[in-house]
Amino acid sequence: MASSSTSVVVSNKEKENKNTKKVTLKSSDGESFEVDESVAMESQTIKHIIEDGCANNEIPLPNVTSGILSRVIEYCKKHKEAAGESEPSVTSYTSNSTTNPLTEWDTEFVKVDQNTLFDLILAANYLDIKGLLDLTCKTVADMMKGKTPQEIRETFHIKNDYTPEEEAEVRKENQWAFE
Amino acid sequence: MALESSTEVSLVPRRKIRKRRKMRKENPEEDPIQSPCRKRRRKHPDEPEPEPSYEFLNKIPVAILFEILYRLPSRTAHLCKSVSKRWYSLISNPSFARGFIHHRRRHSDSEPFNLLLRYTIRYYMGPPKDKIQVLPFNSSETCSDGKYGNNILNFLPCFKRGRLYKNDFGVASFNDLLLVHNRVTSARKKVGFCEYYICNPYTKQWFKLPRCSSHTLRTDKVGFICEAYENAHYRYKVVLIHSPNEPNATQLHMEVFSSEIGKWCKSVVSSPRGLNPFKRKFECAGVVVACNGMLHWVDTEVNGMIKGFVVFDPFNDAERCNYIDLPVNFSPQVEFGFGVPDNFSFGVFRGRLRILHNPRAGFNHTFSFYVWELEDYNNAGTWCMKHEVCYENMVFEHDLSRYVGLARNFRYSMVEFLAFHPDNGEIVFFKFRNYQVMCTVNMRTRESKMAGKLNCSQWGSLSSAFLLPQPLWPTPVPPLPLQFECSNNC
């Protein structure tokens, strides 16, 4: 990575460690994680912070707890390794295992309880990590497939605010979807 | 006035719903329907407060909820409307449909489509019967075994009547919507009227238009065209075109049903050329296609041979129609000794009108066909010949040659044009006249491959073929969906 031509402000200390640049991410509960800059840049949000030159000491992430942050970092590391060293990976999650070699790993990664899964969605959204957002949203969508509306309500604890008549009307309007 | 539709309650005024809620608020004991529900939903005093992460899906930003819902099959997404009122209004919002389609398009190349074939089956005894068959193509050139089957339109009430009534129906299509116009006569020929239905065969929603005052004759043509405008609402027109009584007529009498007005209106449309009474010598002569925001149909000579196209734009230019001549280098369609005219069909590819001309002159003639595309509507039309295919250059795949003599059907022009492939401009679908098999011809590589088996009686002759795209989000049939009051910020 060229040191002189970039417009990013880099400190002298960082110039010495060009190849293994690290950044520190701080979770909402005060824990710090040191990661390779290239891994952190899987997150577009962090990437913009670094490029804007605001990443002097630590990058605070007030919306992400340490538990979730450690998982997110695990995800980014794994995907960065798989994509190669050159640029941030642009592989988005696909269920097609021939194009995505990490399908199995991804499937295991999302085998977590609902709360954690939802926190991962929020973190992926906040940190703007496309692959993780794809993966987690697809997982939730898969949980809905094949279920009746009542089963969906039960799975996700959603209150039914329809009266029986209203529900019957809606069902009649969309009868084809139930067949 | 209540109109018939598949969701008959949809025109029940919202007042009823509001009234019930008001009643519930004021007199909870008196509303018999509500009290049992209220009892069921009352929280038990010992039940703990649910944890904050429950109802996650109601608390996350709408954009994220959409990201989750976009990844559902469209059927499940529609089913989710029943989950809660908030979800109903979110999913019914046109911006959701737009985002859904956009998300799908990024992740897949081509969209599936259905080929709808209409046969007239003539029995030895009794009147001819019309049958509709739907063949699904899931983004390939071969059709899969459809779950639609052969009775695709059986959900319409006109097909549920008893045998005392005779149905004589025609079909027009726009995207995934069908307009079915049905002339009903009782066995004793006492009653006769024409019904018009707009339906979506995929969702089985249908809507019946109010009755048209003028009589629809068998020779009349019916066109159907929609125009989308802001927020996925759309308006549509159904145009009934009466056949001129004499040759060289410069005026056409039409009845137009406009969704915005809600009733049929008579109109007189002027034509720059003299038009002849409608003849159905060619099967395609009865069809009106919508393309480029305009309706197109053929104009024939007095003897029924194709002369040109009439183009009508009911939304922008409703008082006159235009005329398109056939291509300049079109070889004349002369009927030779056996009385067999050239094969002529037309269709639409990517918003352009295309004609397929299969000359059948002469005994020693070998099969060939030409495809022309209309490039410019001005000056009575400018055509461009896109493809030319001769039998000698064609390559038949193994499966086709296995059926003895199948390839030879091409030679003697015993094939019928079905449709142009919606995504691939080089592929055309053909049906063999005497075999229940469909094939594709790639006009660039000259390859012909099997496309699927048809399941129709051998006595059936094809009267029309429609290509219905299977859109990523089905077009709703009017009237527009229900409205619910929703307490959360939707």
XYZ file of C-alpha atoms in Angstrom:
669
model
C 0.000 0.000 0.000
C 1.621 3.227 -1.122
C 2.421 5.514 1.716
C 2.909 8.818 0.025
C 0.189 9.121 -2.601
C -2.845 8.529 -0.445
C -4.872 11.374 0.903
C -5.431 9.489 4.134
C -3.647 10.969 7.069
C -1.386 8.303 8.489
C 0.758 8.635 11.549
C 4.447 7.780 11.470
C 3.906 4.756 13.628
C 1.428 3.339 11.161
C 3.759 3.940 8.262
C 6.292 1.563 9.781
C 3.797 -1.285 9.976
C 2.491 -0.911 6.424
C 1.843 -4.540 5.800
C 0.019 -5.502 8.960
C -1.847 -2.354 9.740
C -4.079 -2.826 12.670
C -7.019 -0.952 14.008
C -8.713 -1.188 17.348
C -12.450 -1.517 17.623
C -14.172 -0.727 20.878
C -17.483 -2.277 21.730
C -20.305 -0.597 23.594
C -19.340 -2.330 26.847
C -15.768 -1.073 26.697
C -13.931 -4.080 25.323
C -11.248 -3.469 22.708
C -10.476 -5.695 19.758
C -7.389 -5.299 17.663
C -7.771 -6.487 14.095
C -6.035 -6.165 10.783
C -7.153 -3.089 8.971
C -7.981 -5.101 5.896
C -10.316 -7.288 7.916
C -11.961 -4.282 9.539
C -12.520 -2.742 6.146
C -14.992 -5.517 5.344
C -17.283 -3.101 7.092
C -18.038 -0.163 4.840
C -18.798 1.969 7.861
C -15.348 1.340 9.357
C -13.782 1.719 5.938
C -15.174 5.219 5.620
C -14.054 6.150 9.099
C -10.511 5.022 8.327
C -10.447 6.693 4.952
C -11.692 9.910 6.401
C -8.693 9.856 8.674
C -10.679 9.734 11.885
C -9.270 6.438 13.097
C -6.522 7.673 15.292
C -6.690 5.549 18.367
C -9.725 3.421 18.542
C -12.941 3.255 16.612
C -15.838 3.263 19.038
C -18.857 1.204 18.091
C -21.522 2.178 20.602
C -24.194 0.080 18.939
C -22.393 -3.235 19.123
C -21.760 -5.284 22.238
C -18.543 -7.242 22.703
C -20.210 -10.613 22.224
C -21.616 -9.618 18.892
C -18.526 -7.711 17.847
C -16.323 -10.726 18.394
C -18.582 -12.798 16.153
C -18.643 -10.133 13.492
C -14.869 -9.975 13.534
C -14.752 -13.758 13.213
C -16.984 -13.515 10.152
C -14.930 -10.792 8.548
C -11.678 -12.618 9.172
C -12.949 -15.819 7.648
C -14.348 -14.125 4.583
C -11.319 -11.943 4.090
C -9.063 -14.964 4.141
C -11.212 -16.703 1.607
C -11.357 -13.736 -0.697
C -7.662 -13.038 -0.812
C -5.370 -10.272 0.276
C -5.907 -7.700 -2.444
C -9.155 -5.913 -1.821
C -12.158 -6.101 0.440
C -14.123 -9.142 -0.495
C -17.195 -8.510 -2.509
C -18.533 -12.022 -2.279
C -22.082 -11.783 -1.186
C -23.699 -14.709 0.468
C -25.230 -17.173 -1.877
C -26.626 -20.533 -1.101
C -24.952 -21.878 -4.182
C -22.081 -23.811 -2.683
C -20.205 -24.032 -5.944
C -19.674 -20.294 -6.036
C -19.326 -19.733 -2.330
C -16.851 -22.094 -0.671
C -17.812 -20.845 2.753
C -21.405 -22.029 2.590
C -20.910 -24.683 5.207
C -19.055 -22.381 7.520
C -21.697 -19.707 7.082
C -24.459 -22.171 7.866
C -22.762 -23.109 11.121
C -22.094 -19.481 11.894
C -25.772 -18.602 11.969
C -26.806 -21.527 14.140
C -27.384 -19.282 17.114
C -30.344 -18.308 19.209
C -32.810 -15.774 17.886
C -31.590 -12.896 20.014
C -28.029 -13.282 18.807
C -29.193 -13.621 15.231
C -31.171 -10.416 15.442
C -28.285 -8.600 17.082
C -26.080 -9.777 14.239
C -28.570 -8.330 11.756
C -28.509 -4.993 13.492
C -24.722 -5.024 13.692
C -24.361 -5.984 10.050
C -26.676 -3.150 9.119
C -24.895 -0.616 11.295
C -21.451 -1.695 10.173
C -22.629 -2.081 6.577
C -21.256 -5.561 5.940
C -23.180 -6.736 2.941
C -22.307 -10.418 3.108
C -23.251 -10.735 6.745
C -26.505 -8.868 6.233
C -27.351 -11.149 3.302
C -26.566 -14.222 5.341
C -28.482 -13.252 8.452
C -31.540 -11.915 6.622
C -31.684 -15.014 4.491
C -31.557 -17.123 7.643
C -34.521 -15.306 9.137
C -36.399 -15.537 5.823
C -35.763 -19.268 5.769
C -37.281 -19.501 9.219
C -40.481 -18.070 7.779
C -40.747 -20.271 4.734
C -43.387 -22.912 4.815
C -45.049 -21.566 7.907
C -48.576 -20.362 8.339
C -49.120 -16.803 9.562
C -49.905 -18.088 13.046
C -46.688 -20.057 13.123
C -44.756 -16.989 11.979
C -46.360 -14.983 14.752
C -45.389 -17.585 17.292
C -41.825 -17.871 16.078
C -41.206 -14.176 16.165
C -43.583 -13.219 18.958
C -45.701 -10.886 16.919
C -49.043 -9.826 18.180
C -52.061 -10.577 16.040
C -54.082 -7.396 15.797
C -56.624 -8.715 13.328
C -60.128 -9.594 14.244
C -61.166 -13.004 12.920
C -63.270 -11.339 10.231
C -60.471 -9.088 9.110
C -58.105 -12.002 9.020
C -60.574 -13.962 6.928
C -60.861 -11.049 4.507
C -57.136 -10.801 4.086
C -56.833 -14.502 3.621
C -59.523 -14.463 0.978
C -57.814 -11.648 -0.847
C -54.580 -13.585 -0.963
C -56.078 -17.045 -1.221
C -53.587 -18.166 -3.823
C -50.693 -17.669 -1.432
C -52.112 -20.215 0.965
C -52.498 -23.016 -1.497
C -73.115 -0.588 -6.827
C -71.311 -3.726 -5.988
C -69.275 -5.282 -8.773
C -68.449 -8.934 -8.833
C -64.947 -9.964 -8.103
C -63.011 -12.737 -6.474
C -62.768 -10.742 -3.307
C -66.360 -9.733 -3.052
C -65.967 -8.121 0.291
C -63.263 -5.842 -0.939
C -65.808 -3.284 -1.981
C -67.573 -3.519 1.339
C -66.940 -0.064 2.659
C -64.343 0.354 5.283
C -67.041 1.965 7.336
C -68.113 -1.473 8.452
C -64.730 -2.248 9.894
C -64.458 1.104 11.564
C -67.957 0.786 12.910
C -67.154 -2.493 14.552
C -64.073 -1.087 16.174
C -65.993 1.921 17.371
C -68.633 -0.372 18.812
C -65.974 -2.380 20.489
C -64.530 0.682 22.115
C -67.835 2.035 23.318
C -69.764 -1.098 24.203
C -67.424 -3.985 24.597
C -70.081 -6.194 26.094
C -72.588 -5.603 23.355
C -70.391 -6.506 20.460
C -70.835 -10.249 20.381
C -68.028 -10.899 17.976
C -65.387 -9.035 19.841
C -65.896 -10.082 23.432
C -64.810 -13.706 23.093
C -61.669 -12.506 21.367
C -60.957 -9.982 23.992
C -61.339 -12.612 26.612
C -58.857 -14.840 24.911
C -56.279 -12.177 24.516
C -56.460 -10.770 27.989
C -53.121 -11.237 29.685
C -52.983 -13.446 32.662
C -51.872 -11.353 35.640
C -49.031 -13.739 36.450
C -47.613 -13.790 32.969
C -44.198 -12.112 32.915
C -43.502 -9.176 30.668
C -42.003 -10.399 27.408
C -38.314 -9.683 26.968
C -37.394 -6.672 24.861
C -35.848 -8.736 22.099
C -39.191 -10.356 21.428
C -41.204 -8.572 18.792
C -37.817 -7.856 17.267
C -39.396 -7.825 13.871
C -41.696 -5.027 14.882
C -38.932 -2.923 16.331
C -36.232 -3.041 13.701
C -36.089 -0.363 11.043
C -38.465 -0.994 8.180
C -35.576 -1.195 5.752
C -34.186 -4.230 7.522
C -37.571 -5.912 7.714
C -37.832 -5.406 3.974
C -34.401 -6.968 3.491
C -35.695 -10.054 5.242
C -38.991 -10.136 3.370
C -37.334 -9.599 -0.007
C -35.653 -12.946 0.429
C -38.928 -14.802 0.672
C -40.685 -16.395 -2.279
C -43.416 -14.035 -3.459
C -46.067 -16.458 -2.309
C -44.787 -16.436 1.263
C -44.455 -12.665 1.175
C -48.144 -12.384 0.327
C -48.965 -14.829 3.070
C -47.137 -12.586 5.533
C -49.773 -9.943 5.004
C -51.906 -12.019 7.342
C -49.442 -11.795 10.185
C -50.367 -8.354 11.412
C -51.924 -5.166 10.157
C -48.618 -3.395 10.152
C -47.126 -6.046 7.932
C -50.171 -5.859 5.707
C -49.748 -2.186 5.025
C -45.987 -2.503 4.609
C -46.187 -5.347 2.124
C -49.130 -3.876 0.226
C -47.232 -0.662 -0.239
C -46.102 -0.347 -3.860
C -42.605 0.577 -2.776
C -42.259 -2.882 -1.277
C -43.157 -4.520 -4.593
C -40.653 -2.319 -6.374
C -37.898 -3.193 -3.918
C -38.805 -6.866 -4.099
C -38.540 -6.915 -7.865
C -35.334 -4.920 -7.788
C -33.765 -7.278 -5.291
C -34.720 -10.324 -7.355
C -33.430 -8.845 -10.565
C -30.033 -8.356 -9.042
C -29.824 -12.015 -8.169
C -31.156 -13.790 -11.201
C -30.846 -13.502 -14.906
C -34.075 -14.368 -16.572
C -37.602 -14.522 -15.421
C -39.827 -17.535 -15.840
C -42.822 -17.358 -18.120
C -45.820 -19.384 -19.132
C -47.050 -20.225 -22.544
C -50.794 -20.213 -22.716
C -52.211 -22.144 -25.621
C -55.725 -22.129 -26.775
C -57.096 -25.012 -28.766
C -60.302 -25.530 -30.570
C -61.196 -29.182 -30.506
C -63.650 -30.337 -33.092
C -65.453 -33.513 -32.305
C -67.308 -35.622 -34.780
C -70.478 -34.872 -32.982
C -71.441 -31.819 -31.109
C -70.098 -28.302 -31.055
C -66.389 -27.558 -31.005
C -64.881 -27.019 -27.611
C -62.136 -24.672 -26.589
C -59.455 -25.737 -24.207
C -56.717 -23.779 -22.566
C -53.391 -25.244 -21.641
C -50.620 -23.562 -19.735
C -47.025 -24.626 -20.007
C -44.592 -23.184 -17.510
C -41.056 -22.330 -18.521
C -38.748 -21.782 -15.609
C -36.099 -19.650 -17.237
C -35.066 -22.251 -19.757
C -36.117 -23.357 -23.165
C -37.890 -26.462 -22.037
C -41.072 -26.490 -20.108
C -41.516 -28.244 -16.838
C -44.544 -30.269 -15.905
C -46.843 -27.544 -14.892
C -48.951 -27.640 -11.834
C -51.387 -25.487 -13.728
C -52.703 -28.228 -15.861
C -55.360 -27.757 -18.406
C -58.098 -26.045 -16.541
C -56.328 -22.854 -15.828
C -59.362 -20.643 -16.108
C -61.750 -22.818 -14.162
C -61.804 -20.362 -11.306
C -63.815 -17.963 -13.435
C -67.549 -18.232 -12.888
C -68.316 -18.301 -16.598
C -66.741 -21.732 -16.844
C -68.697 -23.100 -13.970
C -72.063 -22.762 -15.594
C -73.922 -25.830 -16.601
C -73.955 -27.406 -20.006
C -77.066 -25.581 -21.007
C -74.962 -22.574 -21.713
C -72.498 -22.384 -24.491
C -69.371 -20.344 -23.971
C -67.480 -18.794 -26.822
C -64.558 -17.010 -25.354
C -61.569 -15.056 -26.456
C -58.488 -13.999 -24.602
C -56.261 -10.951 -24.602
C -53.261 -10.520 -22.374
C -51.179 -7.801 -20.861
C -48.156 -8.890 -18.856
C -49.488 -11.455 -16.427
C -53.084 -10.312 -16.646
C -55.666 -11.858 -18.916
C -58.802 -10.393 -20.277
C -61.337 -13.082 -21.007
C -64.335 -12.102 -23.039
C -67.021 -14.679 -23.173
C -70.089 -14.769 -25.331
C -72.747 -16.779 -23.616
C -75.700 -18.262 -25.371
C -78.156 -20.626 -23.826
C -78.847 -23.914 -25.555
C -82.147 -22.590 -26.736
C -80.448 -19.493 -28.051
C -82.714 -17.287 -26.100
C -80.264 -15.465 -23.961
C -77.137 -13.989 -25.388
C -74.708 -11.695 -23.716
C -71.037 -11.050 -23.447
C -69.072 -10.975 -20.214
C -65.680 -9.507 -19.629
C -63.318 -10.659 -16.913
C -59.907 -9.414 -15.968
C -57.987 -12.097 -14.175
C -54.575 -13.159 -13.028
C -54.304 -16.911 -13.567
C -51.417 -17.136 -11.154
C -53.218 -15.653 -8.165
C -56.690 -16.707 -9.343
C -57.994 -13.227 -8.654
C -60.622 -12.034 -11.059
C -62.840 -9.076 -11.616
C -65.890 -8.794 -13.820
C -66.519 -5.668 -15.809
C -69.989 -4.151 -15.938
C -71.991 -5.299 -18.891
C -71.428 -3.666 -22.215
C -74.518 -2.200 -23.841
C -73.721 -3.122 -27.383
C -73.675 -6.631 -28.652
C -70.350 -8.313 -29.218
C -70.255 -10.224 -32.444
C -67.922 -13.051 -33.118
C -66.057 -10.985 -35.642
C -65.381 -8.127 -33.280
C -61.961 -7.729 -31.780
C -61.154 -7.107 -28.154
C -57.982 -5.487 -26.890
C -56.671 -4.986 -23.386
C -54.023 -2.529 -22.351
C -52.693 -1.242 -19.039
C -50.608 1.704 -18.116
C -48.725 1.866 -14.858
C -48.494 5.195 -13.215
C -47.110 6.420 -9.927
C -46.744 4.060 -7.054
C -47.601 0.892 -8.920
C -51.176 1.900 -9.471
C -52.300 1.258 -12.941
C -55.133 2.145 -15.168
C -56.403 0.001 -17.963
C -58.684 0.060 -20.941
C -60.653 -2.689 -22.581
C -61.388 -1.867 -26.185
C -64.138 -3.578 -28.146
C -63.649 -2.936 -31.843
C -66.645 -3.523 -34.088
C -65.961 -4.868 -37.516
C -66.693 -2.414 -40.324
C -69.760 -3.364 -42.297
C -68.368 -2.449 -45.673
C -64.934 -2.504 -47.216
C -62.784 0.603 -47.195
C -64.262 2.077 -44.067
C -62.474 5.107 -42.715
C -64.106 4.978 -39.333
C -64.154 2.341 -36.662
C -66.834 2.090 -34.044
C -65.526 1.082 -30.674
C -66.649 0.691 -27.116
C -64.020 1.472 -24.568
C -64.104 0.568 -20.909
C -61.809 2.810 -18.973
C -60.821 1.982 -15.429
C -60.772 5.635 -14.542
C -64.314 6.255 -15.700
C -65.677 2.893 -14.664
C -68.095 2.368 -17.514
C -68.254 1.655 -21.190
C -68.193 4.562 -23.599
C -68.841 4.531 -27.289
C -66.295 6.133 -29.515
C -65.638 6.611 -33.183
C -62.077 6.404 -34.331
C -60.871 7.631 -37.698
C -58.364 5.744 -39.803
C -55.985 7.118 -42.427
C -56.679 4.114 -44.661
C -59.776 2.297 -45.613
C -60.301 -0.731 -43.413
C -62.078 -3.922 -44.359
C -64.504 -6.086 -42.448
C -62.647 -8.390 -40.079
C -61.968 -11.821 -41.455
C -60.477 -14.761 -39.641
C -58.746 -16.624 -42.410
C -55.582 -16.625 -40.360
C -55.775 -17.608 -36.733
C -53.729 -14.611 -35.756
C -56.234 -12.288 -37.359
C -58.456 -12.329 -34.318
C -55.783 -11.293 -31.867
C -55.145 -7.794 -30.597
C -51.747 -7.358 -28.982
C -50.578 -4.614 -26.704
C -47.080 -3.470 -27.343
C -45.308 -0.205 -26.740
C -48.346 1.244 -25.042
C -50.520 0.701 -28.108
C -52.898 -1.885 -29.449
C -52.112 -3.633 -32.730
C -54.239 -5.816 -34.935
C -54.152 -6.935 -38.538
C -56.041 -5.436 -41.400
C -57.006 -7.840 -44.142
C -57.981 -7.716 -47.755
C -61.517 -8.594 -48.573
C -60.445 -12.168 -49.226
C -58.784 -12.417 -45.836
C -55.135 -12.060 -46.788
C -53.091 -9.881 -44.484
C -52.655 -6.351 -45.680
C -51.167 -4.400 -42.814
C -51.533 -3.437 -39.192
C -53.766 -0.982 -37.455
C -52.258 0.707 -34.437
C -54.357 2.408 -31.783
C -53.206 4.339 -28.720
C -56.223 4.644 -26.432
C -54.390 6.556 -23.712
C -52.760 9.271 -25.736
C -54.526 9.482 -29.067
C -57.966 8.038 -28.738
C -59.614 9.574 -31.736
C -57.571 8.217 -34.537
C -55.560 5.158 -35.329
C -52.486 4.648 -37.437
C -51.726 2.264 -40.226
C -48.605 0.193 -40.736
C -47.907 -1.401 -44.102
C -46.286 -4.771 -44.394
C -42.539 -4.788 -45.098
C -41.537 -3.557 -48.510
C -39.751 -6.734 -49.569
C -42.530 -8.945 -48.387
C -43.162 -11.552 -51.001
C -46.788 -11.670 -52.010
C -48.890 -14.315 -50.437
C -50.400 -16.001 -53.365
C -52.569 -18.989 -52.932
C -51.308 -21.767 -55.075
C -53.186 -24.681 -56.499
C -53.665 -26.462 -53.218
C -55.256 -23.405 -51.693
C -52.796 -23.213 -48.859
C -51.871 -19.675 -47.967
C -48.571 -18.651 -46.476
C -48.216 -19.031 -42.779
C -48.280 -15.673 -41.103
C -48.102 -14.850 -37.420
C -47.102 -11.982 -35.278
C -45.944 -11.461 -31.751
C -44.056 -9.163 -29.476
C -40.448 -9.248 -28.403
C -39.197 -6.759 -25.845
C -41.761 -4.160 -26.758
C -41.336 -4.527 -30.489
C -43.812 -5.960 -32.923
C -42.491 -8.915 -34.888
C -43.981 -10.884 -37.718
C -43.102 -14.360 -38.806
C -43.657 -15.199 -42.411
C -43.486 -18.780 -43.576
C -44.046 -18.913 -47.314
C -45.560 -22.116 -48.553
C -45.588 -21.590 -52.230
C -45.040 -24.476 -54.520
C -44.833 -28.219 -54.287
C -41.056 -28.432 -54.338
C -40.622 -25.679 -51.940
C -38.656 -26.312 -48.782
C -39.357 -24.745 -45.472
C -38.097 -21.300 -44.674
C -39.239 -18.460 -42.564
C -38.470 -14.825 -42.066
C -38.800 -12.662 -39.021
C -39.326 -8.970 -39.376
C -39.321 -6.405 -36.638
C -41.084 -3.053 -36.681
C -38.551 -0.358 -35.985
C -40.361 2.849 -36.697
C -44.037 3.688 -36.576
C -43.787 6.747 -38.786
C -44.523 6.829 -42.487
C -46.668 3.734 -42.396
C -43.930 1.773 -40.657
C -40.347 0.771 -41.259
C -39.468 -2.868 -40.853
C -36.173 -4.626 -40.517
C -35.617 -8.260 -41.408
C -34.041 -9.780 -38.358
C -33.742 -13.439 -39.260
C -34.001 -15.759 -42.166
C -33.955 -19.510 -41.705
C -34.047 -22.229 -44.355
C -34.670 -25.887 -43.852
C -31.403 -26.916 -45.483
C -29.408 -25.021 -42.885
C -31.272 -26.301 -39.907
C -29.713 -28.681 -37.437
C -32.004 -30.953 -35.530
C -31.029 -32.266 -32.176
C -31.091 -35.960 -31.535
C -34.371 -36.019 -29.683
C -36.195 -34.446 -32.540
C -34.864 -36.822 -35.124
C -35.814 -39.730 -32.947
C -39.416 -39.037 -33.594
C -39.500 -40.368 -37.073
C -40.305 -37.702 -39.511
C -40.525 -34.911 -36.971
C -37.839 -32.929 -38.630
C -39.617 -33.486 -41.873
C -42.568 -31.593 -40.517
C -40.501 -28.526 -40.984
C -39.886 -29.399 -44.549
C -43.508 -29.495 -45.413
C -44.348 -26.596 -43.159
C -46.442 -28.713 -40.896
C -45.489 -26.499 -38.023
C -47.267 -23.676 -36.283
C -45.648 -20.676 -34.740
C -46.329 -20.259 -31.060
C -44.351 -17.343 -29.688
C -41.082 -15.507 -29.532
C -38.996 -16.240 -26.467
C -39.393 -13.273 -24.111
C -35.725 -12.926 -23.190
C -33.786 -14.411 -26.063
C -34.495 -12.703 -29.350
C -33.056 -15.567 -31.320
C -35.441 -18.256 -30.168
C -38.846 -19.058 -31.562
C -41.299 -21.702 -30.355
C -43.043 -23.962 -32.829
C -45.610 -26.655 -32.482
C -45.924 -29.596 -34.814
C -49.294 -29.882 -36.374
C -49.684 -33.600 -36.040
C -47.518 -34.328 -33.050
C -48.039 -33.173 -29.520
C -44.568 -31.798 -29.267
C -43.101 -28.339 -29.093
C -39.722 -27.295 -30.263
C -37.521 -24.230 -30.332
C -35.555 -22.911 -33.233
C -32.559 -20.725 -32.619
C -32.568 -18.424 -35.574
C -28.923 -17.598 -35.363
C -27.465 -21.068 -34.939
C -30.294 -22.766 -36.848
C -30.568 -25.395 -34.148
C -33.868 -26.946 -33.357
C -34.467 -28.615 -30.029
C -37.292 -30.253 -28.184
C -39.077 -27.915 -25.859
C -41.769 -30.020 -24.295
C -44.756 -32.228 -24.754
C -48.217 -30.907 -25.162
C -51.147 -32.622 -23.675
C -54.006 -31.969 -25.988
C -56.222 -34.016 -28.115
C -55.031 -34.688 -31.560
C -58.115 -33.183 -32.985
C -57.316 -29.803 -31.616
C -56.084 -26.976 -33.734
C -54.257 -24.115 -32.165
C -56.170 -20.899 -32.258
C -53.909 -18.661 -30.268
C -50.844 -18.671 -28.094
C -50.007 -16.154 -25.411
C -46.855 -15.574 -23.579
C -47.534 -14.706 -19.974
C -44.564 -13.598 -17.986
C -44.490 -14.917 -14.475
C -43.569 -11.699 -12.815
C -41.568 -11.568 -9.656
C -44.509 -9.838 -8.037
C -47.937 -10.720 -9.400
C -49.977 -7.833 -10.723
C -53.015 -7.330 -8.545
C -56.386 -7.503 -10.197
C -58.563 -4.444 -9.644
C -60.049 -3.339 -7.349
C -57.059 -2.425 -5.290
C -56.398 -4.149 -1.986
C -58.045 -3.614 1.340
C -57.269 -0.702 3.567
C -56.811 -1.215 7.248
C -56.452 1.295 9.952
C -53.259 0.683 11.691
C -52.304 2.051 15.060
C -48.514 1.790 14.883
C -46.660 4.082 12.589
C -46.797 2.119 9.416
